Amino acid sequence: MSTFLDSLGGWLLVVLVAAPLLAAAVLLAVGDRVRDRAAAETGTAVAAGTLLVAALAAVGAAPYDRPGTGLSVDVAWIPALGVRFHLGLDGLGAPLVLLTALLTLLVCWHLVRVRPVAGRVRGLVACILTVESGALATFTAQDLLLFFVAFEVVLVPMWFVVALWGDDTQAPRVGEPSTPLPGGERARRDAANRFVLYTALGSAVMLLGLVLVALRTGTTDLAALAYAGGAGMSTTTQTIAATLIVFGLAVKAPMFPLHTWLPPAHTIAPTAGSVLLAGVLLKMGTYGLVRVAVPVVPDGVRAIAPFLGALGVAGILWGGLACLVERDLKRLVAFSSVAHMGFVLLGVASMTPQGLQGALFANVAHGLITGLLFLVVGALKDRRHTADLEGLGSGLRDRLPRLGWLLAFGAVAGLGLPGLAGFWGELLAIVGAWNGEGALGPLARPLAVLAAFGTALAAAYLLRVLFLVWHGPNGRSAGPAGPAALFAPVTVGDATTHEVAVAAPLVVATVVLGLLPWLLLDVTAPIVRVLLAGVGS
């Protein structure tokens, strides 16, 4: 197998990035001659093939101990500027490449049986595949300019996903029917425009930082910049560049208080859009911090680390408090993303091996858990035409046991229950912050304590959801006991076998990474050591 993969070389990465984009172009070109189901099945087949290629590339890229050199392709792109089309896969990118390919497959498969309210599945699938292509290019780009271009590719198709396929119903009061948001189509466009404007502004600021780095060092090669560890740039230059780059990436992370585009986008977006926003797009921002900011301008990141860590913890606390009073379940999951990504930002700010390991682990865990929650919330909203916690009614485990137990699993995973994937990333981020005096200074241990308090907030707001929606009257249940409900005969209106099958890989992955965290930690550890060795040089 190894010899076979070596013979294919980095061209596996070209296929990985190009196949979804070409399939999207074909779907748009054929027009209405392809029916909705056929379009969804085509997208599923392409996404399945992409996941297979991603798995082969991940195997071929081992042992993941050098930035971008595990598996790579490097050809001239813009010779006049010295910019190259350089794709590479290593321990930083491989987990997110697999996560992106898996989530894209699941949302396309979901569309085979579950249609969006707006219809036009062919266009939606084309947008999803384009987002996948841009994200995969971002996670494999080994050139600063290529990274920026790939980073921007996802903006336009995601704008279409929110603006054209968004659900413009609002949570009603109990006993009232759902009603369109004020302005209907305008509400969808406003949410989509806010997403694009915020992220485009962030990208413009980030581009200034990238150009500054390129001008000062004379190269845009990420591997060379990582090994240089900021050589050729003064501390002042690094601080300016780091501020610009971190600001741009933090918008998409999202970091408090730059997060305000996220709740409206999640609330309006269709289920597929919400899954990709949480599981893929947010990861592009935090991945960029570890791939670009930390190794390229380490002294600059160290200078602003206390601010980054403090804002990350502010997001943890603010997101948790917002979730405690939020009544719309979809918005609640969106606000919880601000809190969970705060742990990622804190781990990055610590600039310790434990913190970076925790940030990378939490990235993947959040994508799995939040992707599952958005699938469940989308299914509930399709049936009840509301995501209001009171409007959904109580006793979900009795009325709709399959959806009830999937929601319960997602909630306990999201609150960081030991033995599930959500636990390890947050624990390592807190440990990294506790030991991060070198970057965080005297704020290190106070921030770690406050972040630990944030885990208690997560338990409070997710248990509130289970109390309001999952429990039956007086806490008694007449339905199937335990997770066995997932395999019981389908209750009318409950999750179908197809919906359970779509959610099952996320459940399995969450359990596997929770019980066997070394499967992911062993992949990211070598590259983290290399990056931090460059930082310390």
XYZ file of C-alpha atoms in Angstrom:
537
model
C 0.000 0.000 0.000
C 2.793 2.411 0.939
C 4.596 1.838 -2.367
C 1.365 2.360 -4.283
C 0.636 5.653 -2.476
C 4.216 6.821 -2.948
C 3.857 6.270 -6.693
C 0.767 8.466 -6.765
C 2.602 11.123 -4.770
C 1.056 14.487 -4.106
C -1.266 14.214 -7.086
C -3.696 12.540 -4.712
C -4.048 15.994 -3.197
C -4.841 17.537 -6.571
C -7.630 14.994 -7.077
C -8.811 15.602 -3.518
C -9.208 19.343 -4.107
C -10.301 19.306 -7.753
C -12.884 16.487 -7.798
C -15.597 18.248 -5.729
C -15.094 21.486 -7.653
C -15.389 19.751 -11.034
C -18.480 17.863 -9.891
C -20.060 21.141 -8.758
C -19.356 22.690 -12.161
C -20.944 19.718 -13.938
C -24.072 19.893 -11.761
C -24.481 23.574 -12.556
C -23.846 23.010 -16.256
C -26.440 20.267 -16.772
C -29.249 22.473 -15.515
C -32.684 21.132 -14.669
C -32.101 17.929 -16.601
C -30.955 16.412 -13.296
C -33.704 15.837 -10.745
C -33.266 16.660 -7.077
C -32.748 13.086 -5.904
C -30.280 12.358 -8.700
C -28.332 15.517 -7.826
C -28.160 14.507 -4.160
C -27.084 10.988 -5.085
C -24.421 12.377 -7.419
C -23.127 14.658 -4.671
C -23.082 11.724 -2.255
C -21.106 9.587 -4.692
C -18.568 12.355 -5.322
C -18.265 13.066 -1.594
C -17.774 9.343 -0.886
C -15.010 9.207 -3.476
C -13.443 12.320 -1.971
C -13.499 10.731 1.495
C -11.763 7.646 0.073
C -9.081 9.813 -1.536
C -8.718 11.743 1.741
C -8.199 8.495 3.641
C -5.566 7.315 1.139
C -3.818 10.689 1.316
C -3.838 10.614 5.126
C -2.241 7.164 5.108
C 0.331 8.247 2.518
C 1.239 11.381 4.483
C 2.395 9.453 7.607
C 4.441 9.832 9.834
C 3.315 13.496 9.977
C 6.564 14.779 11.459
C 7.421 17.578 9.017
C 5.330 20.622 7.982
C 3.667 19.911 4.644
C 6.148 17.238 3.525
C 4.255 14.048 4.354
C 2.581 14.145 0.952
C 2.965 17.111 -1.365
C 2.801 18.525 -4.865
C 4.752 21.678 -5.684
C 4.623 23.380 -9.100
C 5.082 26.962 -10.284
C 1.892 29.015 -10.160
C 2.817 32.716 -10.424
C 6.554 32.706 -11.272
C 6.816 36.494 -11.408
C 5.902 36.677 -7.720
C 7.621 33.469 -6.698
C 4.252 31.970 -5.708
C 3.825 28.229 -6.141
C 0.870 25.833 -6.247
C 2.104 23.903 -3.240
C -0.228 21.420 -1.553
C 0.928 19.256 1.339
C -0.593 17.071 4.005
C 0.782 16.582 7.509
C -0.418 16.079 11.063
C -2.071 19.496 11.245
C -4.148 19.163 8.106
C -4.904 15.427 7.917
C -7.540 15.294 10.727
C -9.399 18.308 9.333
C -9.240 16.967 5.779
C -10.885 13.750 6.985
C -13.446 15.693 9.036
C -14.346 17.913 6.066
C -14.707 14.964 3.707
C -16.846 13.052 6.237
C -19.203 15.947 7.000
C -19.652 16.730 3.300
C -20.550 13.101 2.610
C -23.078 13.081 5.438
C -24.849 16.315 4.441
C -25.080 15.180 0.804
C -26.405 11.804 1.914
C -28.869 13.600 4.178
C -30.223 15.485 1.151
C -31.049 12.224 -0.656
C -34.124 11.799 1.550
C -34.530 15.153 3.324
C -35.192 18.104 1.041
C -34.603 21.744 2.048
C -37.684 23.962 2.249
C -36.539 25.995 -0.753
C -35.971 22.913 -2.963
C -33.420 23.335 -5.786
C -31.266 20.535 -4.424
C -28.968 20.538 -7.456
C -27.759 24.075 -6.750
C -27.400 23.368 -3.037
C -25.278 20.269 -3.685
C -23.079 22.259 -6.091
C -22.513 24.914 -3.408
C -21.713 22.251 -0.791
C -19.132 20.607 -3.047
C -17.556 23.982 -3.812
C -17.278 24.720 -0.085
C -15.659 21.312 0.385
C -13.116 21.999 -2.344
C -12.160 25.365 -0.842
C -11.867 23.936 2.658
C -9.726 21.004 1.516
C -7.462 23.405 -0.372
C -7.159 25.546 2.771
C -6.165 22.561 4.920
C -3.529 21.418 2.407
C -2.146 24.764 1.145
C 1.569 25.223 1.834
C 1.907 28.696 0.304
C 0.675 31.887 1.965
C -1.063 33.248 -1.125
C -2.591 29.877 -2.022
C -3.841 29.601 1.570
C -5.496 33.002 1.270
C -7.144 32.215 -2.080
C -8.468 28.880 -0.815
C -9.652 30.574 2.382
C -11.760 32.958 0.274
C -13.217 30.347 -2.101
C -15.798 29.217 0.461
C -17.363 32.658 0.978
C -19.499 32.946 -2.157
C -21.039 29.442 -2.153
C -21.784 29.715 1.564
C -23.471 33.075 0.949
C -25.746 31.322 -1.555
C -26.447 28.494 0.915
C -27.642 30.930 3.590
C -29.362 33.450 1.301
C -31.188 31.043 -1.037
C -31.802 27.941 1.082
C -32.144 29.517 4.521
C -35.181 28.902 6.716
C -36.816 32.238 7.548
C -39.211 30.980 10.221
C -38.868 32.233 13.769
C -39.504 30.508 17.075
C -43.155 31.184 18.004
C -44.725 31.482 21.399
C -46.139 28.242 22.747
C -49.351 27.313 20.970
C -48.787 29.672 18.027
C -47.740 28.670 14.491
C -44.280 29.508 13.208
C -44.159 32.736 11.246
C -41.727 34.218 8.754
C -39.060 36.459 10.127
C -39.685 40.135 9.380
C -38.767 40.729 5.789
C -38.704 37.040 4.822
C -36.163 36.919 2.032
C -34.562 40.083 3.385
C -33.807 38.301 6.673
C -31.987 35.544 4.792
C -30.022 38.045 2.750
C -29.154 40.080 5.842
C -27.750 37.012 7.612
C -25.818 35.987 4.495
C -24.518 39.518 3.919
C -23.383 39.841 7.515
C -21.476 36.563 7.174
C -19.733 37.684 3.992
C -19.001 41.236 5.147
C -17.517 40.169 8.468
C -15.374 37.398 6.994
C -14.338 39.482 3.968
C -13.246 42.303 6.266
C -11.275 39.832 8.334
C -9.702 38.404 5.201
C -8.659 41.850 3.975
C -6.924 42.554 7.299
C -5.288 39.107 7.243
C -4.022 39.716 3.710
C -2.153 42.809 4.915
C -0.368 40.676 7.484
C 0.471 37.980 4.944
C 1.865 40.530 2.492
C 3.975 42.076 5.260
C 5.448 38.649 6.055
C 6.145 37.932 2.384
C 7.841 41.296 1.835
C 10.037 40.990 4.918
C 11.091 37.368 4.389
C 11.108 37.174 0.592
C 9.119 33.920 0.512
C 5.546 32.669 0.743
C 6.482 29.037 1.415
C 4.849 28.010 4.691
C 7.263 25.170 5.455
C 10.293 27.439 4.985
C 8.672 30.139 7.122
C 7.841 27.612 9.853
C 11.419 26.353 10.025
C 12.719 29.941 10.061
C 10.615 30.674 13.159
C 10.313 34.383 12.412
C 13.910 34.864 11.312
C 14.384 37.993 9.206
C 11.622 39.912 10.988
C 12.041 42.147 14.004
C 9.813 41.688 17.036
C 7.915 44.838 16.102
C 7.283 43.581 12.570
C 6.186 40.207 13.902
C 3.802 41.841 16.368
C 2.185 43.957 13.659
C 1.918 40.980 11.291
C 0.587 38.706 14.056
C -2.055 41.263 15.046
C -3.290 41.547 11.469
C -3.235 37.805 10.785
C -4.813 36.806 14.101
C -7.550 39.431 13.752
C -8.441 38.172 10.284
C -8.508 34.534 11.340
C -10.322 35.260 14.614
C -13.338 36.618 12.727
C -13.966 33.214 11.202
C -13.013 31.284 14.375
C -15.144 33.173 15.689
C -13.592 35.033 18.618
C -15.567 37.224 21.000
C -16.522 40.018 20.215
C -16.117 39.325 16.470
C -18.677 36.511 16.579
C -21.899 38.412 15.920
C -22.247 37.131 12.359
C -22.492 33.525 13.586
C -25.871 33.222 15.395
C -27.927 34.768 12.545
C -26.120 32.672 9.923
C -26.691 29.452 11.883
C -30.298 30.307 12.671
C -31.189 31.018 9.043
C -28.992 28.404 7.310
C -30.478 25.059 6.272
C -29.311 21.975 8.145
C -26.530 21.243 5.649
C -25.305 24.825 5.867
C -25.257 24.807 9.673
C -23.297 21.544 9.762
C -20.684 22.895 7.343
C -20.484 26.283 9.076
C -19.794 24.693 12.457
C -17.829 21.656 11.341
C -15.709 23.116 8.554
C -15.680 26.919 8.223
C -14.975 27.714 11.867
C -12.077 25.262 11.745
C -10.457 27.203 8.920
C -9.904 30.157 11.235
C -8.447 28.205 14.151
C -6.397 26.007 11.809
C -4.880 29.149 10.307
C -3.750 30.292 13.742
C -1.728 27.094 14.223
C -0.582 26.734 10.612
C 0.305 30.352 9.869
C 0.411 32.622 12.916
C 2.187 30.524 15.565
C 5.116 29.203 13.485
C 5.567 32.146 11.093
C 5.450 35.081 13.546
C 6.016 33.390 16.941
C 7.343 36.452 18.766
C 4.369 38.467 17.560
C 1.877 35.814 18.683
C 3.618 35.617 22.061
C 3.276 39.393 22.423
C -0.490 39.337 21.827
C -1.125 35.948 23.468
C -2.554 37.442 26.717
C -5.165 39.348 24.691
C -5.974 36.286 22.569
C -6.292 34.085 25.653
C -8.418 36.633 27.512
C -10.812 37.050 24.579
C -10.993 33.286 24.190
C -12.048 32.924 27.828
C -14.478 35.833 27.431
C -16.062 33.870 24.597
C -16.270 30.767 26.796
C -18.083 32.653 29.541
C -20.228 34.900 27.363
C -21.274 32.019 25.098
C -22.203 29.925 28.120
C -24.240 32.705 29.719
C -26.030 33.413 26.435
C -26.942 29.728 26.143
C -28.450 29.784 29.644
C -31.136 32.257 28.532
C -31.518 31.369 24.841
C -34.868 29.768 23.996
C -34.202 28.882 20.334
C -32.375 25.549 20.240
C -30.593 26.271 16.978
C -29.292 29.618 18.210
C -28.288 27.941 21.459
C -26.078 25.465 19.591
C -24.628 28.394 17.633
C -23.787 30.309 20.822
C -22.277 27.149 22.291
C -19.872 27.131 19.335
C -18.549 30.526 20.448
C -17.857 28.997 23.878
C -16.270 25.799 22.568
C -14.060 27.629 20.096
C -12.930 29.812 22.999
C -11.144 26.744 24.374
C -9.378 26.354 21.030
C -8.243 29.991 21.123
C -7.047 29.616 24.722
C -5.047 26.518 23.794
C -3.402 28.318 20.884
C -2.636 31.363 23.045
C -0.843 29.190 25.628
C 1.790 28.222 23.008
C 2.468 25.010 24.951
C 2.455 21.436 23.603
C -0.594 20.567 25.711
C -2.439 23.704 24.653
C -1.831 23.249 20.929
C -2.681 19.548 21.177
C -5.882 20.476 22.976
C -6.762 23.107 20.385
C -6.308 20.656 17.519
C -8.259 17.929 19.334
C -11.080 20.310 20.279
C -11.298 21.431 16.646
C -12.141 17.923 15.497
C -14.343 17.073 18.481
C -16.412 20.240 18.055
C -16.960 19.460 14.373
C -18.268 15.984 15.187
C -20.469 16.937 18.147
C -21.911 20.171 16.780
C -22.490 18.555 13.390
C -24.570 15.897 15.154
C -26.504 18.493 17.159
C -27.379 20.509 14.067
C -28.602 17.361 12.296
C -30.876 16.605 15.265
C -32.114 20.188 15.656
C -32.787 20.352 11.914
C -34.843 17.162 12.117
C -36.826 18.523 15.060
C -37.452 21.813 13.291
C -38.616 19.998 10.149
C -41.217 18.151 12.233
C -42.316 20.853 14.666
C -41.692 23.894 12.427
C -39.977 25.588 15.336
C -36.780 25.330 17.341
C -38.276 27.010 20.411
C -37.443 25.016 23.548
C -41.002 25.334 24.842
C -42.578 24.902 21.438
C -40.749 21.601 20.955
C -42.549 20.274 24.012
C -41.286 17.999 26.778
C -40.920 14.246 26.863
C -38.956 13.959 23.649
C -37.486 10.625 24.763
C -41.034 9.202 24.899
C -42.608 10.898 21.884
C -39.623 10.703 19.517
C -37.141 8.347 21.211
C -34.615 8.169 18.377
C -34.287 11.930 18.084
C -34.452 12.210 21.857
C -31.497 9.922 22.445
C -29.455 11.483 19.656
C -30.074 14.895 21.235
C -29.144 13.542 24.666
C -25.931 12.019 23.325
C -24.962 15.269 21.587
C -25.682 17.241 24.760
C -23.618 15.065 27.105
C -20.795 14.998 24.551
C -20.969 18.788 24.250
C -20.724 19.327 28.014
C -17.423 17.430 28.006
C -18.399 14.100 29.588
C -15.255 11.988 30.180
C -15.081 9.121 27.721
C -16.412 11.218 24.832
C -14.426 13.342 22.383
C -15.429 16.716 23.831
C -13.593 16.045 27.090
C -9.989 15.790 25.927
C -9.593 18.958 23.914
C -10.980 21.210 26.626
C -8.949 19.460 29.339
C -5.697 19.837 27.403
C -6.471 23.482 26.584
C -6.976 24.235 30.287
C -3.802 22.342 31.240
C -1.890 24.193 28.510
C -3.148 27.549 29.798
C -2.196 26.610 33.390
C 1.357 25.904 32.194
C 1.450 28.816 29.754
C 3.181 31.485 31.791
C 5.741 31.910 29.019
C 3.109 33.316 26.643
C 0.200 34.283 28.909
C 2.286 35.650 31.781
C 0.473 36.242 35.080
C -2.902 35.682 33.338
C -2.130 32.005 32.709
C -3.640 30.440 35.805
C -6.566 32.875 36.245
C -7.561 32.197 32.632
C -7.286 28.437 33.199
C -9.555 28.682 36.259
C -12.131 30.790 34.409
C -12.074 28.372 31.475
C -12.693 25.501 33.880
C -15.702 27.434 35.204
C -16.879 27.635 31.594
C -17.201 23.850 31.515
C -19.667 24.133 34.406
C -21.684 26.638 32.378
C -21.736 24.174 29.483
C -23.126 21.500 31.780
C -25.761 23.932 33.070
C -27.121 25.061 29.700
C -27.085 21.617 28.083
C -28.760 20.011 31.088
C -31.352 22.806 30.860
C -32.059 21.688 27.285
C -32.481 18.089 28.380
C -34.744 19.130 31.258
C -37.033 21.190 29.018
C -37.114 18.980 25.931
C -35.952 15.456 26.703
C -37.542 14.547 30.047
C -41.112 13.349 30.288
C -43.569 14.483 32.983
C -41.989 14.097 36.432
C -38.908 12.585 34.785
C -40.731 9.326 34.012
C -40.325 7.537 30.718
C -42.703 5.093 29.062
C -40.574 4.682 25.953
C -37.679 2.360 25.114
C -34.978 2.464 27.759
C -31.533 3.863 26.978
C -29.830 4.173 23.595
C -31.633 0.966 22.558
C -34.337 3.391 21.431
C -32.219 4.054 18.328
C -32.899 0.505 17.184
C -36.530 0.253 18.281
C -39.390 0.363 15.742
C -39.850 3.843 14.306
C -42.376 6.016 16.145
C -44.538 8.125 13.841
C -42.675 11.383 13.247
C -39.436 10.094 14.769
C -36.066 9.973 13.012
C -36.111 7.616 10.055
C -33.590 4.846 9.581
C -31.906 7.059 6.982
C -31.538 9.951 9.431
C -30.131 7.661 12.116
C -27.675 6.214 9.602
C -26.487 9.732 8.666
C -25.924 10.603 12.322
C -24.350 7.255 13.276
C -20.788 7.957 11.987
C -20.645 11.110 14.128
C -21.783 9.177 17.200
C -19.246 6.424 16.572
C -16.381 8.871 15.945
C -17.242 10.816 19.120
C -17.125 7.635 21.205
C -13.968 6.274 19.551
C -11.993 9.508 20.010
C -13.274 9.774 23.567
C -12.103 6.284 24.503
C -8.984 6.233 22.307
C -7.765 9.847 22.176
C -4.282 8.719 21.182
C -5.637 7.985 17.688
C -5.692 11.743 17.085
C -3.059 12.907 19.567
C -0.403 10.653 18.014
C -1.089 12.263 14.629
C -0.766 15.861 15.809
C 2.003 15.444 18.427
C 5.016 15.198 16.052
C 4.114 18.278 14.042
C 3.340 20.277 17.212
C 6.823 19.449 18.529
C 8.382 20.611 15.269
C 6.425 23.874 15.216
C 7.196 24.696 18.838
C 10.862 23.838 18.319
C 10.919 26.507 15.615
C 9.125 28.924 17.927
C 11.702 28.416 20.606
C 14.697 28.739 18.275
